[in-house]
C-alpha cells in the first residue's frame, strides 16, 4: 500500500440511507473544507424516493479548483449495510473505508489494498444521546468528527459552522459539537491521524460561494424583475421555484401593508403552467416557469403557439435522464433537440446553456431580456448536476445600472401619435415587430391567434400572407443569432478541438489539461446558446477534428450543429456520456484517445 | 369570413352611453359562423351588455380556446385585445394575464368541447382559484368546428345527425361549477336575450369567477329532431327557476317588482342583482339545495335556467395571494430589484 501523501486532492464518498438526515452532516463536512480555503465539488447521487433507499454524497477536494466529478473514490464512508460490498469495491487501490463497527462486519468483505477503519458510531450515539431520531442524526455527525481527525480538518471552523447553522437553536450546537468530539477522539485514539490523504488550509476560496444552480437561477429571476411564476412540481426543477418563493417572501412583500409584489401559481399541470406564463407575458409582466423533460413534452403545444404568435416567455428546463420518466434524480443533456424544435410545424426556439450556477444567475437575466427583445419563448437548459448540486463559484455580482430590455412595446403616448397600429409589420428590418399590451389604448388592440394570420394580425388562409409571416420568423432567427450570448473560445492554433455545452465544461476543461499533459493540445469551444453564434461555424471550419462532448446517447448537439450551421458532419466526432452521472474528465480522455487510436490505425 | 372588417357606420341619433360610444363601438369583425348559429346571438348580447355597462372596450381582455364558439371574441369589441389560445387551455392563459394585469375586465368564451372535454381540468382549476372573470360556455352538445362529434355535454339518448345515440352521461357545467366552489353560476339560452343580458351584466360585475352555461344550438350539426340541444327541444323543456335583473349603481329599482319576492344581491361596485324566484322552492344562495333542485329537474328532462347560485365576497386569486393593488405589470423595476448590497448580504449564507 502506498503511503504517498496526497494533500487537498482526493475524493470522499459517503454512502447513506436516504431519510436519515445525512445531508446536513455531509454538507457540514464539505463546507468545513471550503472554509479552510480548499476548493471542493459536491455531488449528490440520490434516489427518487423519500426514505429507506441508498443515497451517496461525493466530495471532491481539489486544490486545482476542478469543477467536475473525479471518477474515483479515495475515502469511502460506508454507512449503508445494503450497499457495503458495492461501496468497498468502488474504493481506489490504496484508499480507505470507514464503517460503523458497532456491529460485526461479514468476513468476506475484505480488500487487501484498502485500509478499513471501524468506528463504533451507533454505539457512541446511543450511549450519548436520547431519542431514536437524535441518535440517528448524531451518528452522522459522529462520522464527520472522525473524518475531521482523519483528514485534519479545523475543529474551530466546524464549531463556527454549527453555530451559524443553529443560530436560532443554540441548544443543538452543544449536542452536535459533542458528537463531533466523540468521533474525533475515537479516531485519534485508534488510528494514525491524520491520514496521508488530508486537507491543509489554503487561500483558494476567497470571494467564492457554494451554491446550486436552481437557487442561482431563482436569484436571476428575482433580479430580472420577474413577477409571475407558474409551475408544476418536478424533480430536479422544483427547488428553483422554492428558492424564488423564499426570495420573494423576503424581498417582495411591502413592509407596511404585507402585500405581495409577485404572484406564484402552482398550476394543475405543465400545460397550465406554460399557459399562465404566456398569459402573463402577453399582459406585460415578466413571467417564467421551471420544469424538466416531461413538463416540456406537455408544454409543447403552447410553446409552438408562443413562437407563432410571438409572445415572450422564459422557461427553465433542468434536465434529468429520459426518455419517459427515466431516472428523475440523475443528470443528462437529453432534451436539447426536443427543446430546440418543440411543437409541431416549423418551429425553432432560442436556448441558453449555463455551465454552472454563476451562469444560471446571469443567464436567467439574459433570458428575460432576450425573450422580450425577440418576442419568443427562451429556454434556459441546465441539468440536475448544475441545478441541484452545490458548486463553488465566484460570488454573484449585480450591476446596479442594469435595466430590463422590454423590447418593442408601444405605450399609450406612442399609440396616440400613430395613424394605425398593426401587430406584425416589420418596420425596422430586424424581423421584430412592435407589440402592445392589453388595456393601453384603443388603437393598440389586436387579436392574438395561433391560426394563420397576416401582417395586420388578421386571420388568413392566403398562401402568400401566411408565408410572409413564417419567412419573417426565419429572419428573426438570424436576428437572434446576433443577440444571444457568444460561445467561449480558447484557440491556440491546434487542428483538434473539444466542443461542449453546459455542465460538460468542467470535465472537458480538465480533460483538456490531462491531454495537454500527454502532449495533445486541444482547442476549446463551449456553446452558450442556440442559434449558434457566428464564431462556431468558423471554429469548426478551422479544425480537422472536433470532439463534441455531450451527455446524451444520440449526439443531439452534434445534430443541431449540422442542422443550424451546415458544417461538415465528418469533422464532428461524438463523445457521448449519458449514464446519468455527472461526467468525469477521465471518461472524456478515454473516449478521445480511443478515437485517435482508431484514426491512426485506419 | 373573420378577416372582413365590418363597416362602421355611425347613424346620427343612435343612442350613446356616458362614454359617448354607440353600440356600434362595441362590435367586432363580421361573423363567419353558420347563419342561425346560436353563438352569434350570444355575441350580440355581449355587445349590448358591454355597451350598457359603459365599459371602455380597450379595458377588456377577450380570451378563448378553439372551436366555433371560440372564434366569437373576434366578433365583438374590436378595440379590445383578444386571444385565441390553444384548445381547452384558455383558462390558464387568462390566469396568467389576470395575474399580471388585474385591472382589466376578463371575458372568456368557450365551447362545451373546449371546456368540458379537452379543457375540463383547466376549467375546474380556474374556478378553484376563483379567477376574476366572466366565463361563457356556448353549449351545443357537439364539436361544431370538427363537424358534429358528440361532446361531453351531450345528453343520454340524444341522437347525432348521422344516427348514433349517445349513452354516456353528460358533464353538466352548472353542476361542475357548483361542485368546484364557483361563486356565480348561471344557465341561459342563446334564444332568450331577455334572460341572458342581465345575467351577462351581473356576471361582468361579479368579483370572482362567473360561469354562464348558455345553450347555443348548432344549426348545422345538432338542431335536428331527437337532439336534446336543438332550439325546439330547449324551448320545450326550458325551466327558468330564477329571474335576475341587473341594476347599475344609482339606478333606481324599476317599478313592477314585487318587493316581497325580490331578493337584492349587492355586487362589489355598488350595483345589484335583483333575484325573483320563479320556482318558489328555489334558493340560489344554498349550494347544496341548488344541486338537489338541478338533479331533480334533470331527471324530469327539464333544463333549469337563471342565476342558479350566487355568493359574492369569496376571495379571488389575488385576494388569496395578497397581491398589491398595483398591477404587477406596472410595478416599477426599481421596486422589484433588491439591489447589489442585498445580493452581497444574502450570499453570506453560501460561504
Ligand atoms: C389539440 C387539439 N385537438 C383537436 C383539435 C380540433 N378541434 C378544433 S375545435 C374542436 C372542438 C370544438 O368543440 P366546442 O368547444 O364544443 O366548440 P363548438 O365548435 O362546438 O362551438 C376540436 C376537437 C384542436 N384544435 N386541437
Ligand atoms: S357548425 Fe354549428 S357551431 Fe359551428 S358555426 Fe355552424 S352552427 Fe355554429
Ligand atoms: Mg360545442
PDB file of C-alpha atoms and ligand atoms in Angstrom, chain B residues 112-113 138 140 142-144, ligand 3:
ATOM      1  CA  UNK B 112     -68.622  22.535 -24.464  1.00  0.00           C
ATOM      2  CA  UNK B 113     -65.802  20.648 -26.160  1.00  0.00           C
ATOM      3  CA  UNK B 138     -71.548  28.274 -25.643  1.00  0.00           C
ATOM      4  CA  UNK B 140     -74.293  22.931 -28.240  1.00  0.00           C
ATOM      5  CA  UNK B 142     -71.241  18.809 -30.177  1.00  0.00           C
ATOM      6  CA  UNK B 143     -67.923  19.791 -31.607  1.00  0.00           C
ATOM      7  CA  UNK B 144     -69.108  22.213 -34.242  1.00  0.00           C
TER       8      UNK B 144
HETATM    9 MG1  LIG C   3     -69.689  22.677 -28.946  1.00  0.00          MG
END
